[in-house]
Coordinates of N, CA and C in Angstrom, one line a residue:
M271 N 65.8 -115.3 126.3 CA 65.1 -116.5 126.4 C 66.0 -117.1 125.4
A272 N 66.4 -118.5 125.7 CA 66.5 -119.7 125.7 C 66.2 -119.7 124.1
T273 N 67.0 -120.4 123.3 CA 67.1 -120.6 121.0 C 66.8 -122.1 121.9
K274 N 66.0 -122.8 121.1 CA 66.1 -124.2 121.3 C 66.7 -124.4 119.7
H275 N 67.5 -125.5 119.3 CA 67.5 -125.7 118.2 C 66.6 -126.9 117.7
V276 N 66.1 -127.3 117.2 CA 65.6 -128.6 116.3 C 66.4 -129.3 115.4
I277 N 66.6 -130.7 115.5 CA 67.6 -131.1 115.3 C 66.8 -132.7 114.2
Q278 N 66.6 -132.7 113.1 CA 66.0 -133.4 112.3 C 66.9 -134.8 112.7
N279 N 66.1 -135.8 112.6 CA 66.2 -137.0 112.9 C 66.4 -137.9 111.4
Q280 N 67.8 -137.5 110.8 CA 67.4 -138.2 109.6 C 68.6 -139.8 109.2
K281 N 67.1 -140.5 108.4 CA 67.8 -142.0 108.8 C 69.1 -142.1 107.1
E282 N 70.4 -142.6 107.9 CA 70.9 -142.3 106.8 C 70.8 -144.1 105.5
T283 N 70.7 -143.7 104.5 CA 70.5 -145.0 103.5 C 71.2 -145.3 102.5
D284 N 71.5 -146.7 102.6 CA 72.6 -146.6 101.5 C 72.1 -146.8 100.4
G285 N 73.0 -147.1 98.9 CA 72.3 -146.5 98.0 C 72.5 -147.6 97.1
T286 N 71.6 -148.2 96.8 CA 71.6 -149.3 95.5 C 71.6 -149.3 94.3
V287 N 72.0 -150.7 93.7 CA 71.7 -151.1 92.3 C 70.9 -152.1 91.8
W288 N 70.2 -151.8 90.9 CA 69.5 -153.4 90.8 C 69.7 -153.4 89.6
I289 N 69.3 -154.5 88.9 CA 68.7 -154.6 87.5 C 67.2 -155.0 86.9
K290 N 66.8 -154.3 86.3 CA 65.1 -155.1 85.6 C 65.1 -154.9 84.4
N291 N 64.8 -156.0 83.6 CA 64.6 -156.4 82.7 C 65.8 -156.1 81.4
G292 N 66.6 -155.8 81.9 CA 68.1 -156.2 81.5 C 67.9 -154.7 81.4
Q293 N 67.7 -153.6 82.7 CA 68.6 -152.4 82.6 C 68.7 -152.3 83.8
V294 N 70.0 -151.2 83.9 CA 70.3 -151.1 85.1 C 69.6 -149.5 86.1
F295 N 69.1 -149.6 87.3 CA 69.0 -148.6 88.0 C 69.2 -148.5 89.0
V296 N 69.3 -146.7 89.4 CA 70.6 -146.5 90.9 C 69.8 -145.7 91.8
D297 N 70.0 -146.1 92.7 CA 69.0 -145.4 94.5 C 70.4 -144.9 94.8
N298 N 70.8 -143.5 94.5 CA 72.2 -143.0 95.3 C 71.6 -143.1 97.2
G299 N 70.6 -143.6 97.4 CA 70.5 -143.3 98.8 C 70.7 -142.0 99.6
S300 N 71.1 -141.9 100.8 CA 71.6 -140.4 101.5 C 72.4 -140.4 102.1
K301 N 72.8 -138.9 101.9 CA 74.7 -138.4 102.1 C 74.4 -139.4 103.8
G302 N 75.5 -139.5 103.5 CA 76.5 -140.4 104.7 C 76.2 -141.8 105.0
G303 N 74.8 -142.2 103.8 CA 74.9 -143.5 103.9 C 76.1 -144.0 102.7
I304 N 75.8 -144.9 102.7 CA 77.2 -146.3 101.7 C 76.7 -146.2 100.3
P305 N 78.3 -145.0 99.4 CA 77.1 -144.8 97.9 C 76.8 -146.5 96.8
P306 N 76.2 -146.7 96.1 CA 75.7 -147.7 95.4 C 77.3 -148.0 94.6
V307 N 77.4 -149.3 95.0 CA 78.3 -149.8 93.5 C 77.9 -151.0 92.9
I308 N 78.6 -151.3 91.6 CA 78.1 -152.3 90.3 C 79.2 -153.1 90.6
N309 N 79.2 -154.6 90.5 CA 80.7 -155.3 90.3 C 79.8 -156.5 89.0
P310 N 81.1 -155.8 88.0 CA 80.6 -156.9 86.7 C 80.8 -158.6 87.1
C311 N 79.6 -159.4 86.3 CA 80.3 -160.9 86.2 C 80.3 -161.0 85.1
K312 N 80.7 -162.6 85.4 CA 82.0 -163.6 83.7 C 80.4 -163.6 82.5
G313 N 80.8 -163.3 81.5 CA 79.9 -162.9 80.9 C 79.3 -162.0 80.5
V314 N 79.3 -160.8 81.0 CA 78.9 -159.5 81.3 C 79.8 -158.7 81.2
E315 N 79.9 -157.7 80.1 CA 80.9 -156.4 80.1 C 79.8 -155.1 80.6
L316 N 80.7 -154.8 81.7 CA 80.0 -153.6 82.3 C 80.7 -152.1 81.8
F317 N 79.8 -151.1 81.6 CA 80.5 -150.2 81.0 C 79.7 -148.5 81.6
V318 N 80.6 -147.5 82.3 CA 80.5 -146.7 83.4 C 80.9 -146.1 82.3
N319 N 79.5 -144.8 82.1 CA 80.3 -143.3 81.6 C 80.7 -143.7 80.2
G320 N 80.7 -145.2 79.6 CA 81.7 -145.4 78.3 C 83.1 -145.7 78.6
D321 N 83.2 -145.8 79.6 CA 84.6 -146.4 80.0 C 84.3 -148.4 80.3
I322 N 84.9 -149.0 80.0 CA 84.6 -150.5 80.4 C 85.3 -150.5 82.1
S323 N 84.6 -151.3 82.7 CA 84.7 -151.6 84.4 C 85.2 -152.9 84.4
R324 N 86.2 -153.4 85.0 CA 86.5 -155.2 84.9 C 86.6 -155.2 86.8
H325 N 85.5 -154.3 87.1 CA 85.8 -154.6 89.2 C 84.5 -153.8 89.6
L326 N 84.6 -153.6 90.8 CA 83.9 -153.1 91.7 C 83.5 -151.2 91.5
T327 N 82.6 -150.7 91.0 CA 82.7 -149.7 90.6 C 81.9 -148.9 91.2
A328 N 82.2 -147.6 91.8 CA 80.8 -146.7 92.5 C 80.3 -145.7 91.4
V329 N 78.7 -146.2 91.3 CA 78.0 -145.5 90.6 C 76.8 -144.6 91.2
S330 N 76.6 -143.4 90.2 CA 75.3 -142.6 91.0 C 73.9 -142.9 89.5
E331 N 73.1 -142.0 89.9 CA 71.8 -142.0 89.3 C 71.7 -141.2 87.9
N332 N 73.3 -140.2 88.1 CA 73.7 -139.7 87.1 C 74.8 -140.1 85.6
D333 N 75.0 -141.3 85.9 CA 76.1 -142.0 85.0 C 74.9 -142.8 84.7
V334 N 75.9 -143.6 83.5 CA 75.5 -143.7 82.1 C 75.6 -145.4 82.5
I335 N 75.0 -146.3 82.1 CA 75.5 -147.6 83.4 C 75.3 -148.4 81.6
E336 N 76.0 -149.2 81.2 CA 75.3 -150.3 80.1 C 76.2 -151.7 80.4
L337 N 75.6 -152.6 80.0 CA 76.0 -154.3 80.3 C 76.1 -154.4 78.7
K338 N 76.5 -155.0 78.1 CA 76.8 -155.9 76.7 C 77.4 -157.6 77.4
P339 N 77.0 -158.4 76.3 CA 77.3 -159.8 76.2 C 78.8 -159.8 76.0
A340 N 79.4 -160.5 76.5 CA 80.8 -160.5 76.6 C 81.2 -161.5 75.4
I341 N 81.8 -160.9 74.5 CA 82.3 -161.9 73.4 C 83.2 -162.5 73.7
I342 N 83.2 -164.1 73.7 CA 84.2 -165.4 74.0 C 84.3 -166.0 72.9
E343 N 85.8 -165.8 72.4 CA 86.2 -166.1 71.3 C 86.7 -167.6 71.5
L344 N 86.1 -169.0 71.0 CA 86.1 -170.3 71.6 C 87.2 -170.7 70.2
E345 N 88.6 -171.2 70.6 CA 89.6 -172.0 70.0 C 89.5 -173.1 69.3
Q346 N 89.1 -173.4 67.8 CA 89.6 -174.5 67.4 C 89.6 -175.1 66.3
S347 N 90.1 -176.5 66.5 CA 91.1 -177.1 66.2 C 90.7 -178.0 64.7
L348 N 90.7 -178.5 63.6 CA 90.1 -179.5 63.0 C 91.4 -180.6 62.9
E349 N 91.8 -182.0 63.2 CA 92.4 -182.8 63.2 C 92.1 -183.6 62.0
A350 N 93.1 -183.7 60.8 CA 92.7 -184.5 59.5 C 93.5 -185.8 60.1
G351 N 92.3 -186.7 59.3 CA 92.3 -187.8 59.4 C 91.1 -188.7 60.7
R352 N 90.8 -188.1 60.8 CA 89.5 -188.9 62.4 C 88.8 -188.6 61.9

């Protein structure tokens, strides 16, 4: 008697990252999909597991992801006599 193998049709789902109310959420997607990535933008410091990230970074649901406003120091000068 022949044995039939049933192959389940699993759809590959890419991972996603989104921000809601200032909090970062991650969905890993399914195996075979593109992993989720996050990229910091100007004015925001991105920390992944306590380490600052300055470039595109792959993340997972298990990572601790924090966004903090960047501290920008402006150079000021006072000119006398004006």
